[in-house]
Coordinates of C-alpha atoms in Angstrom, one line a residue:
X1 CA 10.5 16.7 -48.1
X2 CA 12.2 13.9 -47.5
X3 CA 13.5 14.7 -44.6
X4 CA 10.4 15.8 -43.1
X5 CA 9.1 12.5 -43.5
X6 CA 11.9 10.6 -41.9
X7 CA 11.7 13.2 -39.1
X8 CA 7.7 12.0 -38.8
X9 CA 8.2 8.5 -39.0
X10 CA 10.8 8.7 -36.7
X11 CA 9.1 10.4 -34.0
X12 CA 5.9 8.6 -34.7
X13 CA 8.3 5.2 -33.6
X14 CA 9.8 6.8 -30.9
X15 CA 5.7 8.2 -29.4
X16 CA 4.9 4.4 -29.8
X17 CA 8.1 3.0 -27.9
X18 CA 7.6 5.6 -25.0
X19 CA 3.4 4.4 -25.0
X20 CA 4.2 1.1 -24.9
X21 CA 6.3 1.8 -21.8
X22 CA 3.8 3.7 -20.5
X23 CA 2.7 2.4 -16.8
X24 CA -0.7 1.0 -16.1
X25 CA -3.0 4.0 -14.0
X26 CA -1.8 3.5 -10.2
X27 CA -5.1 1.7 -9.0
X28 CA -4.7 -1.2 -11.4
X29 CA -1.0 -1.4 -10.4
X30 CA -2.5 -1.9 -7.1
X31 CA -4.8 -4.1 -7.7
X32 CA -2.6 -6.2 -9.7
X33 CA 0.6 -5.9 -7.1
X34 CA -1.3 -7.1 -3.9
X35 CA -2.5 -10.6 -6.0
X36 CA 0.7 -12.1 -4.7
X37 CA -0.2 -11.9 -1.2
X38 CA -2.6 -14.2 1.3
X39 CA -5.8 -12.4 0.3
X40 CA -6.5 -11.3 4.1
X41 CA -3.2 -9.5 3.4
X42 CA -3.9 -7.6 0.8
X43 CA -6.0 -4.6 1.8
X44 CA -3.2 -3.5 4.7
X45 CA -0.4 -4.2 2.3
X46 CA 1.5 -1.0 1.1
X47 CA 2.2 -1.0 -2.7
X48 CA 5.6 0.3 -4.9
X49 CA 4.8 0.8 -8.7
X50 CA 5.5 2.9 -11.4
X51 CA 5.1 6.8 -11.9
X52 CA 4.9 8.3 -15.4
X53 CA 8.5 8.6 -15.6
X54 CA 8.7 5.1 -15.0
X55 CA 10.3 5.9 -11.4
X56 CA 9.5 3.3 -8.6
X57 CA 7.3 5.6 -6.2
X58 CA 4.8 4.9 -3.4
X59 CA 1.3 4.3 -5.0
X60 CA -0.6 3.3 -1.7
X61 CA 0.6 3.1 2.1
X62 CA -0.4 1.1 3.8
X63 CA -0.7 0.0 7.6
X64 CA 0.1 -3.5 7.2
X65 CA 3.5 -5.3 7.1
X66 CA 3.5 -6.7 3.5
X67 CA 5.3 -4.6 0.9
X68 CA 3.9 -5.2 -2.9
X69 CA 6.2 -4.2 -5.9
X70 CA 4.0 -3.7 -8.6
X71 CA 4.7 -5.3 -12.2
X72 CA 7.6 -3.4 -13.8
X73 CA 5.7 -2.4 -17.4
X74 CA 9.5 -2.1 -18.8
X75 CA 9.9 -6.0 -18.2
X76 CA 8.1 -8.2 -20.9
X77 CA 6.4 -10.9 -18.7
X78 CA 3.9 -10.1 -16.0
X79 CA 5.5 -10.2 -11.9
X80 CA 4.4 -8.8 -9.1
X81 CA 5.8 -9.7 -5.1
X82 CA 4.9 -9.0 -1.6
X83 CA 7.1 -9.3 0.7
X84 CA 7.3 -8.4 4.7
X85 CA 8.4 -5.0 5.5
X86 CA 11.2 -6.4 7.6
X87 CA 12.9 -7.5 4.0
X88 CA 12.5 -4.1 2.0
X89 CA 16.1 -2.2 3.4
X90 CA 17.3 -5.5 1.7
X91 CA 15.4 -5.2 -1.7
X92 CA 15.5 -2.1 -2.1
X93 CA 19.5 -2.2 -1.6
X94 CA 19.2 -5.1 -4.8
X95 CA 17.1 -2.4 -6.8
X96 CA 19.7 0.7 -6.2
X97 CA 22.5 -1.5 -7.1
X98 CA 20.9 -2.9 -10.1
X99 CA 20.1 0.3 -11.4
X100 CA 24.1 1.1 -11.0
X101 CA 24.6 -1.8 -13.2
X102 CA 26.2 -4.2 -10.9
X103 CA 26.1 -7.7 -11.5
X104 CA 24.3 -10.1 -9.2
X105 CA 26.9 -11.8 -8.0
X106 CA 28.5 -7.8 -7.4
X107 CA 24.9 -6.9 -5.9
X108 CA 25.0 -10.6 -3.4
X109 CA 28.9 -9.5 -2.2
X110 CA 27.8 -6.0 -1.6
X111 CA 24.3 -6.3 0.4
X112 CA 26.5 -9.7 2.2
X113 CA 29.4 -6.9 3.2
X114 CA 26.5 -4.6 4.3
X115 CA 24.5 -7.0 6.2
X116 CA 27.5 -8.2 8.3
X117 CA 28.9 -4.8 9.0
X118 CA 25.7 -3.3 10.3
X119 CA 25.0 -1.1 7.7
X120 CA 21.9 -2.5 5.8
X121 CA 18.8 -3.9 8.2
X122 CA 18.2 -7.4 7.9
X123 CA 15.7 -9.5 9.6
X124 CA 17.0 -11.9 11.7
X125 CA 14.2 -14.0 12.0
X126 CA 12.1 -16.0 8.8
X127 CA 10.1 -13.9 6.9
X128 CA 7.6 -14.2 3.9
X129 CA 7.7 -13.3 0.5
X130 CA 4.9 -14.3 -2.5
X131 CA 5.7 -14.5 -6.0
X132 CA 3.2 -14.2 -8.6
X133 CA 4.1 -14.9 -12.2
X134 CA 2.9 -15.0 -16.0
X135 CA 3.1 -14.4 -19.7
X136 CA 2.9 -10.6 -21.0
X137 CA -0.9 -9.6 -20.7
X138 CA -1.4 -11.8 -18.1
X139 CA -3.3 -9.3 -15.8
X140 CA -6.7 -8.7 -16.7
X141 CA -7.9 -5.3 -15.2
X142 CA -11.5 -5.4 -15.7
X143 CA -11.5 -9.1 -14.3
X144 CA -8.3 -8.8 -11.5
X145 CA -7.4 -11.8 -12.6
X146 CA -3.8 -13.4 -13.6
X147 CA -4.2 -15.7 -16.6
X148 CA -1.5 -18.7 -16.7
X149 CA -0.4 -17.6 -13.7
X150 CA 2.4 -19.4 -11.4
X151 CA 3.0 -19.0 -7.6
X152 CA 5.9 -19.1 -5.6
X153 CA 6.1 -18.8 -2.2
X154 CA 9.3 -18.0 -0.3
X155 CA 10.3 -18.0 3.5
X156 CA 14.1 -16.4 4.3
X157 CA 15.6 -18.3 7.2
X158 CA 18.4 -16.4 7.3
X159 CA 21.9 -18.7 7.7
X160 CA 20.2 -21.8 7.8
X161 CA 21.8 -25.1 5.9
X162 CA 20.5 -28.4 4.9
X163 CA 21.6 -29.5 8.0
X164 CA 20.0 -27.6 10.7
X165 CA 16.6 -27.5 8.4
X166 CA 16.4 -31.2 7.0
X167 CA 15.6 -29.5 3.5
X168 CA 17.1 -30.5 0.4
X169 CA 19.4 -27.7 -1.7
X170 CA 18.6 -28.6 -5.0
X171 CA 14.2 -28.8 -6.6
X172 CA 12.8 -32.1 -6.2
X173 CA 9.0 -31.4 -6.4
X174 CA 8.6 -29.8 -3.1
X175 CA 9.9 -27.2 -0.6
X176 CA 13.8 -26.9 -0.9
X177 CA 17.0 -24.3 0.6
X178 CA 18.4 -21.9 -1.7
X179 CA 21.4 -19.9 -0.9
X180 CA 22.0 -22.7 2.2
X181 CA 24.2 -20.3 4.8
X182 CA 23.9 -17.0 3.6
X183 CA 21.9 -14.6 5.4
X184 CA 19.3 -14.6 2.6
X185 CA 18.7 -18.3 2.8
X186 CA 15.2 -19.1 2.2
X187 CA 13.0 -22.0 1.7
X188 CA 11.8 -22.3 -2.0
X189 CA 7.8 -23.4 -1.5
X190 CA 6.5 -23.9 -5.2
X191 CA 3.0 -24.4 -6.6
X192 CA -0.4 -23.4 -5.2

């Protein structure tokens, strides 16, 4: 008897660990995803989220260039991007090596080697991406609203330096370089 209730108490724990991973229907995903971008952007964009086996899938294409990654229901605060479709070769590349468990400085060398050899599209030009952040809950379905929520907005200018922008390298309450050089040097715009 014993046993049998050890055997029910652990599979009642392990039904509640797999609910509580359990992704949000694809609609709210959706809804929820395409907040980070300029609101005339949002309609067009098309939107990666979460299937029922917690795989990234397509949940809407769209005809637009923006690319929304829904918020990842495995991940305990609330974060959902859009970025231009010129960038996804390049994020998707991060999320496949991720998933094999490579570091990021393992995942910066590789998509660097990748990007210089030919072999992984990068754009060559700038290019947008929107950040929006929160606590867990944050989203609020029935209201599509983000509670608490933070913005970031990011433009990649890909090899550019302090120098040939005029932008600092380091936060100092506005617009800033990170990753001055690299191909994936963008402009860090917070706030708003």
């Amino acid at each position: 008897m014993r046993f049998l209730s050890a055997l029910a108490c652990t599979l009642l724990l392990l039904a509640c660990s797999v609910q509580a991973q359990s992704p949000p229907e694809p609609e709210t995903q959706v809804d929820a995803a395409v907040r980070a971008a300029p609101a005339p952007m949002r309609d067009a964009a098309t939107v990666l989220g979460y299937d029922d086996n917690m795989e990234l899938t397509t949940l809407r294409e769209g005809d637009g260039t923006m690319v929304c990654l829904a918020d990842d229901p495995a991940e305990e605060t609330f974060h959902v991007a859009c970025y231009h479709e010129a960038l996804e070769p390049f994020m998707r590349r991060g999320r496949e090596l991720r998933r094999q468990g490579r570091s990021g400085a393992a995942v910066d060398s590789i998509r660097r080697a990748e990007i210089e050899d030919g072999t992984l599209a990068y754009p060559d030009r700038p290019t947008a991406l929107y950040n929006l952040s929160g606590p867990a809950g944050a989203y609020d379905a029935a209201a599509d609203t983000v509670r608490d929520g933070s913005r970031l907005r990011v433009l990649y200018v890909p090899y550019e330096t302090a120098e040939t922008t005029g932008l600092p390298t380091k936060p100092e309450g506005g617009p800033w370089l990170m990753a001055p050089g690299k191909p994936w040097a963008h402009v860090m715009i917070p706030g708003g």
